[in-house]
Short mmCIF file of C-alpha atoms and ligand atoms in Angstrom, two decimals:
data_model
loop_
_atom_site.label_atom_id
_atom_site.label_comp_id
_atom_site.label_asym_id
_atom_site.label_seq_id
_atom_site.Cartn_x
_atom_site.Cartn_y
_atom_site.Cartn_z
CA MET A 1 -49.31 -98.63 307.09
CA CYS A 2 -52.26 -96.99 307.45
CA ALA A 3 -53.23 -97.29 303.58
CA PRO A 4 -54.71 -101.02 303.76
CA TYR A 5 -57.12 -99.79 306.46
CA ALA A 6 -57.77 -96.37 304.29
CA VAL A 7 -58.89 -98.57 301.31
CA ASN A 8 -60.78 -100.69 303.39
CA LEU A 9 -62.89 -97.58 304.90
CA GLY A 10 -62.98 -95.94 301.34
CA VAL A 11 -61.00 -93.10 302.71
CA THR A 12 -58.67 -91.43 299.95
CA LEU A 13 -55.00 -91.24 301.86
CA THR A 14 -52.22 -88.88 299.86
CA VAL A 15 -48.84 -88.97 301.25
CA LEU A 16 -46.48 -86.00 301.00
CA SER A 17 -43.38 -87.86 300.21
CA GLU A 18 -39.40 -87.34 300.04
CA SER A 19 -39.20 -89.13 296.78
CA CYS A 20 -40.88 -91.28 294.33
CA ASP A 21 -39.35 -94.65 295.59
CA ASP A 22 -40.36 -93.88 299.45
CA PRO A 23 -42.22 -96.87 301.16
CA ALA A 24 -45.31 -95.13 301.55
CA ALA A 25 -45.35 -93.57 297.98
CA LEU A 26 -44.97 -97.40 296.64
CA VAL A 27 -48.51 -98.23 297.90
CA VAL A 28 -50.56 -95.18 298.07
CA PRO A 29 -51.23 -94.08 294.50
CA SER A 30 -51.53 -90.24 294.98
CA SER A 31 -48.10 -89.38 296.78
CA PRO A 32 -46.81 -86.14 295.69
CA VAL A 33 -43.00 -85.54 296.17
CA GLY A 34 -41.82 -82.76 298.48
CA ALA A 35 -40.03 -82.10 301.58
CA HIS A 36 -41.83 -81.91 304.95
CA THR A 37 -39.54 -79.05 305.90
CA ASP A 38 -40.79 -76.86 302.55
CA LEU A 39 -43.87 -74.46 303.63
CA ASP A 40 -45.07 -74.08 300.20
CA ALA A 41 -44.88 -77.76 299.26
CA VAL A 42 -46.70 -78.72 302.61
CA ARG A 43 -49.22 -75.84 302.27
CA ALA A 44 -49.83 -77.01 298.27
CA PHE A 45 -50.38 -80.66 299.67
CA ALA A 46 -52.67 -79.78 302.65
CA ALA A 47 -54.67 -77.88 300.47
CA GLN A 48 -56.35 -81.16 298.86
CA CYS A 49 -56.89 -82.43 302.15
CA ASP A 50 -59.61 -82.32 304.97
CA VAL A 51 -57.38 -83.92 307.62
CA VAL A 52 -53.56 -83.75 307.71
CA THR A 53 -51.67 -86.17 310.15
CA PHE A 54 -48.12 -87.67 310.26
CA ASP A 55 -46.07 -90.93 310.22
CA HIS A 56 -43.06 -88.90 311.96
CA GLU A 57 -42.88 -85.98 314.09
CA HIS A 58 -40.29 -83.74 312.27
CA VAL A 59 -42.39 -81.35 310.85
CA PRO A 60 -41.25 -77.94 311.81
CA GLN A 61 -43.68 -76.04 314.43
CA HIS A 62 -43.60 -72.98 311.77
CA ILE A 63 -45.15 -75.28 309.14
CA LEU A 64 -47.76 -77.05 311.41
CA ARG A 65 -48.59 -73.36 312.54
CA ALA A 66 -48.83 -71.96 309.25
CA LEU A 67 -51.30 -75.01 308.34
CA VAL A 68 -53.51 -74.21 311.67
CA ASP A 69 -53.79 -70.57 310.63
CA ASP A 70 -54.92 -71.79 307.18
CA GLY A 71 -57.76 -73.23 308.69
CA VAL A 72 -56.24 -77.06 308.10
CA ARG A 73 -57.51 -79.62 310.72
CA VAL A 74 -54.05 -80.94 311.66
CA HIS A 75 -53.93 -83.87 314.13
CA PRO A 76 -52.37 -83.89 316.13
CA GLY A 77 -51.83 -79.88 316.34
CA PRO A 78 -48.58 -78.27 317.14
CA ASP A 79 -48.99 -77.79 320.59
CA ALA A 80 -49.39 -81.74 321.31
CA LEU A 81 -46.62 -82.84 318.88
CA ALA A 82 -44.19 -80.32 320.51
CA ASN A 83 -43.94 -82.80 323.33
CA ALA A 84 -43.17 -85.66 320.86
CA GLN A 85 -40.35 -83.27 318.82
CA ASP A 86 -38.69 -81.67 322.07
CA LYS A 87 -37.62 -83.89 325.02
CA LEU A 88 -36.92 -80.71 326.98
CA VAL A 89 -40.53 -79.64 326.17
CA MET A 90 -41.74 -82.98 327.32
CA ARG A 91 -39.79 -83.36 330.08
CA ALA A 92 -41.11 -80.16 331.78
CA ARG A 93 -44.74 -80.60 330.71
CA LEU A 94 -44.93 -84.15 332.45
CA THR A 95 -43.28 -82.91 335.48
CA GLN A 96 -46.03 -80.27 335.73
CA LEU A 97 -48.46 -82.75 335.35
CA GLY A 98 -47.14 -85.03 338.14
CA ILE A 99 -46.25 -88.10 335.72
CA PRO A 100 -43.50 -90.06 337.18
CA CYS A 101 -40.44 -89.12 335.23
CA PRO A 102 -36.54 -89.96 336.21
CA PRO A 103 -34.84 -86.93 337.72
CA TRP A 104 -33.81 -84.52 334.85
CA ALA A 105 -32.12 -81.00 334.32
CA ALA A 106 -31.57 -79.13 331.15
CA VAL A 107 -27.72 -78.65 330.74
CA ASP A 108 -25.45 -76.57 328.44
CA SER A 109 -22.31 -76.94 330.53
CA ILE A 110 -19.88 -79.45 331.77
CA ASP A 111 -20.40 -77.84 335.17
CA GLN A 112 -24.07 -78.33 335.25
CA VAL A 113 -23.44 -81.82 334.34
CA GLU A 114 -21.12 -82.50 336.83
CA GLN A 115 -23.35 -81.07 339.21
CA PHE A 116 -26.26 -83.45 338.24
CA ALA A 117 -24.24 -86.41 338.55
CA THR A 118 -22.74 -85.28 342.24
CA GLU A 119 -26.49 -85.23 343.40
CA HIS A 120 -27.90 -88.08 341.29
CA GLY A 121 -24.64 -90.41 340.63
CA TRP A 122 -22.78 -91.58 337.76
CA PRO A 123 -23.46 -92.91 334.91
CA VAL A 124 -25.96 -90.07 333.50
CA VAL A 125 -27.90 -90.20 330.57
CA LEU A 126 -27.36 -87.40 327.76
CA LYS A 127 -30.09 -86.83 325.34
CA THR A 128 -30.17 -84.38 322.35
CA PRO A 129 -33.46 -83.32 322.93
CA ARG A 130 -34.51 -83.13 319.05
CA GLY A 131 -34.58 -85.78 316.30
CA GLY A 132 -33.04 -88.71 318.16
CA TYR A 133 -34.40 -92.17 317.18
CA ASP A 134 -33.39 -95.98 317.72
CA GLY A 135 -30.96 -94.78 320.39
CA LYS A 136 -29.17 -91.98 318.27
CA GLY A 137 -29.06 -89.08 320.35
CA VAL A 138 -28.46 -90.76 323.63
CA LEU A 139 -25.23 -91.22 325.32
CA LEU A 140 -24.66 -93.05 328.77
CA ALA A 141 -21.81 -91.07 330.09
CA LYS A 142 -19.53 -92.75 333.18
CA SER A 143 -17.44 -89.58 333.73
CA VAL A 144 -16.97 -85.97 332.79
CA ALA A 145 -14.46 -86.97 329.88
CA GLU A 146 -17.19 -89.30 328.38
CA ALA A 147 -19.71 -86.05 328.75
CA SER A 148 -17.22 -83.54 327.73
CA ASP A 149 -17.34 -84.26 323.80
CA TRP A 150 -21.19 -83.89 323.73
CA VAL A 151 -21.23 -80.58 325.88
CA ASP A 152 -18.30 -79.20 323.50
CA ARG A 153 -20.38 -79.86 320.50
CA LEU A 154 -23.48 -77.69 321.39
CA SER A 155 -23.37 -74.27 319.63
CA GLY A 156 -25.09 -70.76 321.25
CA GLY A 157 -28.15 -71.60 323.18
CA GLU A 158 -28.46 -75.40 323.01
CA GLN A 159 -28.72 -77.46 325.58
CA LEU A 160 -29.04 -80.93 326.50
CA LEU A 161 -31.40 -83.30 328.57
CA ILE A 162 -29.77 -84.96 331.26
CA GLU A 163 -31.16 -87.56 333.12
CA GLN A 164 -30.63 -90.24 336.12
CA ALA A 165 -29.57 -93.36 334.49
CA VAL A 166 -32.82 -95.59 335.95
CA PRO A 167 -31.86 -99.06 337.04
CA PHE A 168 -35.09 -100.44 335.33
CA ARG A 169 -36.02 -104.18 335.17
CA ARG A 170 -37.61 -103.54 331.76
CA GLU A 171 -39.29 -101.05 329.13
CA LEU A 172 -42.99 -101.21 328.69
CA ALA A 173 -45.11 -98.80 326.68
CA VAL A 174 -48.78 -98.10 326.45
CA LEU A 175 -50.60 -97.19 323.39
CA VAL A 176 -53.45 -94.84 323.39
CA ALA A 177 -55.72 -93.28 320.61
CA ARG A 178 -57.61 -90.04 321.34
CA SER A 179 -60.02 -88.10 318.80
CA PRO A 180 -60.47 -84.34 318.61
CA SER A 181 -64.00 -84.55 320.20
CA GLY A 182 -62.44 -86.54 323.51
CA GLN A 183 -62.78 -90.01 323.01
CA ALA A 184 -59.84 -92.11 324.09
CA ALA A 185 -58.93 -95.62 323.91
CA VAL A 186 -55.92 -97.53 325.09
CA TRP A 187 -54.34 -101.05 324.42
CA PRO A 188 -53.22 -103.42 327.01
CA VAL A 189 -49.50 -102.34 328.40
CA VAL A 190 -46.84 -104.12 326.34
CA HIS A 191 -43.44 -105.13 327.27
CA THR A 192 -40.77 -103.81 324.72
CA VAL A 193 -37.68 -105.88 324.39
CA GLN A 194 -34.65 -103.58 323.72
CA THR A 195 -31.14 -104.71 322.03
CA ASP A 196 -28.52 -102.24 321.69
CA GLY A 197 -30.99 -99.78 321.94
CA ILE A 198 -33.26 -100.74 319.48
CA CYS A 199 -36.65 -102.29 320.29
CA THR A 200 -36.21 -106.08 318.71
CA GLU A 201 -39.49 -107.75 320.23
CA VAL A 202 -42.63 -106.61 321.72
CA ILE A 203 -44.73 -109.18 323.97
CA ALA A 204 -48.41 -108.39 324.31
CA PRO A 205 -49.66 -107.89 327.23
CA ALA A 206 -46.39 -107.55 329.11
CA ALA A 207 -46.03 -111.06 331.23
CA ASP A 208 -46.16 -110.89 335.23
CA LEU A 209 -47.23 -107.34 335.31
CA ASP A 210 -48.66 -105.88 338.25
CA GLU A 211 -52.23 -105.28 337.68
CA GLU A 212 -52.32 -102.32 340.07
CA LEU A 213 -49.22 -100.99 338.15
CA ALA A 214 -50.77 -101.73 334.70
CA GLY A 215 -54.23 -99.68 335.56
CA ARG A 216 -52.13 -96.56 336.81
CA LEU A 217 -49.97 -96.66 333.89
CA THR A 218 -53.00 -96.59 331.46
CA ARG A 219 -54.32 -93.76 333.64
CA ASP A 220 -51.32 -91.74 333.18
CA ALA A 221 -51.32 -92.58 329.64
CA LEU A 222 -54.81 -91.14 329.50
CA THR A 223 -54.26 -88.25 331.39
CA ILE A 224 -51.34 -87.35 329.60
CA ALA A 225 -53.15 -87.66 326.21
CA ALA A 226 -56.14 -85.47 327.35
CA GLU A 227 -54.11 -82.88 329.01
CA LEU A 228 -51.40 -82.56 326.02
CA GLY A 229 -54.60 -82.59 323.42
CA VAL A 230 -53.39 -85.04 321.66
CA THR A 231 -55.33 -86.46 318.66
CA GLY A 232 -54.22 -89.69 316.88
CA VAL A 233 -52.32 -92.52 318.30
CA MET A 234 -49.59 -91.82 321.20
CA ALA A 235 -47.42 -94.39 322.78
CA VAL A 236 -46.26 -93.74 326.13
CA GLU A 237 -42.69 -95.67 326.80
CA VAL A 238 -41.82 -96.24 330.06
CA PHE A 239 -39.08 -97.86 332.60
CA GLN A 240 -40.13 -100.39 334.95
CA ILE A 241 -38.60 -99.74 338.37
CA ASP A 242 -38.47 -100.76 341.95
CA ASP A 243 -39.14 -97.77 344.26
CA ALA A 244 -37.41 -97.27 347.43
CA ASP A 245 -39.94 -99.61 349.00
CA GLY A 246 -38.98 -102.20 346.45
CA ASN A 247 -42.47 -101.91 344.89
CA SER A 248 -42.71 -101.94 341.27
CA ALA A 249 -43.32 -98.63 339.74
CA TYR A 250 -42.42 -96.64 336.79
CA VAL A 251 -40.98 -93.68 335.14
CA VAL A 252 -41.89 -92.27 331.58
CA ASN A 253 -39.11 -92.24 329.01
CA GLU A 254 -40.66 -90.68 326.29
CA LEU A 255 -43.76 -90.18 324.03
CA ALA A 256 -44.38 -90.67 320.51
CA MET A 257 -47.38 -89.21 318.71
CA ARG A 258 -47.99 -91.37 315.77
CA PRO A 259 -48.75 -95.27 314.77
CA HIS A 260 -45.64 -96.77 316.96
CA ASN A 261 -43.43 -99.67 316.88
CA SER A 262 -44.56 -101.16 320.24
CA GLY A 263 -48.19 -101.26 318.76
CA HIS A 264 -47.27 -103.14 315.27
CA TRP A 265 -48.72 -106.11 317.49
CA THR A 266 -52.26 -104.51 317.07
CA MET A 267 -52.16 -105.58 313.02
CA ASP A 268 -52.86 -108.78 314.02
CA GLY A 269 -53.28 -109.47 317.73
CA SER A 270 -55.79 -106.71 318.45
CA VAL A 271 -59.82 -106.21 317.31
CA THR A 272 -58.35 -103.07 315.97
CA SER A 273 -55.36 -102.09 314.72
CA GLN A 274 -53.20 -98.77 315.53
CA PHE A 275 -53.48 -97.96 311.92
CA GLU A 276 -57.07 -98.78 311.81
CA GLN A 277 -57.16 -96.84 315.16
CA HIS A 278 -55.03 -93.75 313.89
CA LEU A 279 -57.40 -92.70 310.87
CA ARG A 280 -60.36 -93.11 312.64
CA ALA A 281 -59.40 -90.55 315.59
CA VAL A 282 -57.86 -88.07 313.14
CA LEU A 283 -61.33 -88.35 311.12
CA ASP A 284 -63.13 -87.98 314.43
CA LEU A 285 -65.08 -91.25 313.89
CA PRO A 286 -65.56 -93.69 316.86
CA LEU A 287 -62.92 -95.62 317.99
CA GLY A 288 -62.54 -99.40 317.36
CA ASP A 289 -62.40 -102.00 320.38
CA THR A 290 -58.75 -102.33 321.44
CA ARG A 291 -58.81 -105.66 322.95
CA ALA A 292 -56.40 -108.63 322.12
CA ARG A 293 -57.51 -111.01 319.80
CA SER A 294 -55.81 -114.07 321.94
CA ARG A 295 -53.85 -114.62 325.08
CA TRP A 296 -50.39 -113.58 323.73
CA THR A 297 -49.11 -111.70 320.57
CA VAL A 298 -45.49 -111.49 320.21
CA MET A 299 -44.09 -109.10 317.48
CA GLY A 300 -40.58 -109.53 316.08
CA ASN A 301 -38.77 -106.80 314.25
CA VAL A 302 -36.79 -107.67 311.21
CA LEU A 303 -33.62 -105.37 311.39
CA GLY A 304 -31.35 -104.67 308.08
CA GLY A 305 -27.77 -106.31 307.84
CA ASP A 306 -26.28 -108.36 305.48
CA TYR A 307 -29.36 -109.77 304.40
CA PRO A 308 -30.56 -112.41 301.94
CA GLU A 309 -32.89 -111.76 299.13
CA LEU A 310 -36.42 -111.27 300.66
CA TYR A 311 -38.94 -112.82 298.72
CA PRO A 312 -37.52 -116.53 298.72
CA THR A 313 -37.55 -116.54 302.37
CA TYR A 314 -41.22 -116.60 302.14
CA ARG A 315 -41.49 -119.87 300.84
CA HIS A 316 -39.70 -121.83 303.82
CA LEU A 317 -41.44 -119.24 306.48
CA MET A 318 -44.71 -119.87 305.30
CA ALA A 319 -44.42 -123.37 304.90
CA ARG A 320 -42.89 -123.84 308.26
CA ASP A 321 -44.94 -121.71 309.85
CA PRO A 322 -48.64 -120.87 308.77
CA GLY A 323 -49.63 -119.11 311.44
CA LEU A 324 -46.75 -116.61 311.17
CA LYS A 325 -47.97 -113.09 309.74
CA ILE A 326 -44.94 -111.06 307.76
CA HIS A 327 -45.15 -107.26 307.40
CA MET A 328 -42.32 -105.66 305.29
CA TYR A 329 -42.07 -102.25 304.62
CA GLY A 330 -40.28 -101.53 301.39
CA LYS A 331 -37.60 -99.83 302.98
CA ASP A 332 -33.70 -99.61 301.58
CA VAL A 333 -31.98 -102.10 303.76
CA ARG A 334 -29.41 -100.51 306.05
CA PRO A 335 -27.59 -102.09 308.88
CA GLY A 336 -30.18 -101.83 312.07
CA ARG A 337 -32.61 -100.16 310.23
CA LYS A 338 -36.43 -101.64 311.25
CA ILE A 339 -37.33 -102.88 307.79
CA GLY A 340 -40.17 -105.33 308.88
CA HIS A 341 -41.89 -107.28 311.37
CA VAL A 342 -43.55 -110.52 312.19
CA ASN A 343 -46.57 -111.35 314.25
CA VAL A 344 -47.51 -114.70 315.73
CA TYR A 345 -50.29 -115.01 318.30
CA GLY A 346 -51.68 -117.78 320.73
CA ASP A 347 -51.68 -119.39 323.96
CA ASP A 348 -48.09 -120.06 324.69
CA LEU A 349 -45.53 -117.81 325.22
CA LEU A 350 -42.50 -119.34 325.26
CA ALA A 351 -43.48 -121.00 321.72
CA LEU A 352 -44.34 -117.88 320.18
CA ARG A 353 -41.37 -116.20 321.12
CA GLU A 354 -39.21 -118.61 319.67
CA ARG A 355 -41.47 -118.24 316.57
CA ALA A 356 -41.21 -114.91 316.18
CA GLN A 357 -37.41 -115.16 317.14
CA HIS A 358 -36.84 -118.07 314.51
CA ALA A 359 -38.48 -115.91 311.47
CA THR A 360 -37.04 -112.68 311.91
CA ASP A 361 -33.32 -114.47 312.27
CA TYR A 362 -34.14 -116.44 309.09
CA LEU A 363 -35.32 -113.36 307.35
CA GLN A 364 -32.21 -111.37 308.17
CA GLY A 365 -30.06 -114.13 307.26
CA VAL A 366 -28.66 -115.08 310.58
CA ILE A 367 -30.03 -119.01 310.23
CA THR A 368 -30.44 -120.62 306.92
CA GLU A 369 -33.34 -123.11 308.00
P1 ADP B 1 -35.02 -92.54 321.19
O1 ADP B 1 -35.50 -91.40 321.02
O2 ADP B 1 -33.43 -92.76 320.27
O3 ADP B 1 -35.71 -93.78 321.18
P2 ADP B 1 -34.77 -93.30 323.95
O4 ADP B 1 -34.98 -91.72 325.08
O5 ADP B 1 -35.35 -93.92 324.14
O6 ADP B 1 -34.18 -92.60 322.54
O7 ADP B 1 -33.57 -93.80 324.56
C1 ADP B 1 -33.10 -95.31 323.91
C2 ADP B 1 -32.69 -96.03 325.23
O8 ADP B 1 -31.55 -95.57 325.81
C3 ADP B 1 -33.82 -96.38 325.41
O9 ADP B 1 -34.62 -97.28 325.18
C4 ADP B 1 -33.14 -97.02 327.01
O10 ADP B 1 -32.73 -98.32 326.65
C5 ADP B 1 -31.87 -96.33 327.25
N1 ADP B 1 -32.09 -95.10 328.10
C6 ADP B 1 -32.94 -93.70 327.53
N2 ADP B 1 -33.23 -92.92 328.68
C7 ADP B 1 -32.37 -93.58 329.80
C8 ADP B 1 -32.58 -93.55 331.40
N3 ADP B 1 -32.82 -92.11 331.68
N4 ADP B 1 -31.91 -94.22 331.81
C9 ADP B 1 -31.48 -95.74 331.53
N5 ADP B 1 -31.40 -96.03 330.19
C10 ADP B 1 -31.98 -94.86 329.41
#
């Protein structure tokens, strides 16, 4: 989704794609095919680039480090990216920086799970440190029996992240961009509405958010970006909680180091889209204005399902709601997979949420008019 912004800036974007029908390969003319886990393929690809960046976090560390050793400019770099690749690395680093996190530990036996639960209470949340997305790799365990399957599956040396199940009010996210020369910019804090572990809606800015809390969260996001040496866009996902005195507080859930779903609203709702900003940041250009264009923007995710032909749905949706912005990704449709999103913006939050919901329901075939 960086492609149109690269065209606008006259910057040549080249994508290393898994296959020639990858969504990115369909929109970027120069897309050599190769695996991000194949050192030779990544090296050959990087040799043609002035700067290398990512649209996911799964490029192995040894490949990232080989590129850096070859003298390639890699943004974000391997040390920063490790915190988005491995949730145990991230927890240890954020705790060291004094950033609020849920109570957590690394475990590799059921005794350790039980000990953690005795201290912090059931249920607990178990997470595979690497490779999870959209709630896959996360287990809410209410008993030893429920946790034991995951612990039994660990092979030698592997650990799980265990966390207290946080009784959160809602999930928030803050998106920040940072360039190699250290300039940083941050967008307003948003509310990410989750359904069954998948983000279905983003409200920008988060409604009724205490200004002091938003300020603290924003400062923490900037601290994380600076201390971890993040370059490019990073999303900090947090749980809003009540502290022991009943005041609003937050704990960080996780970090994403790339343009992120919680920032898709910026494509229509902010002066600078996260995709343009990511390009500016990794190219070390001055960053763009992150202010919202209107009072509210609502983003609705379109999830794959038993799904009608896409193109015929456009006629009805566009006629019904000329202000609706539709962004589809050209991905294969699989149940629950994020295959596109819609944005609407304006002054009436309730009406915007209804419009976004209508559009996503209609695109997903949940409703027919
Ligand atoms: P993923 O990497 O798959 O996005 P997350 O760590 O974001 O996984 O967890 C997915 C969802 O699981 C979160 O959005 C949240 O709803 C829930 N969750 C994760 N960690 C906790 C926790 N410690 N307490 C309560 N709920 C949690």
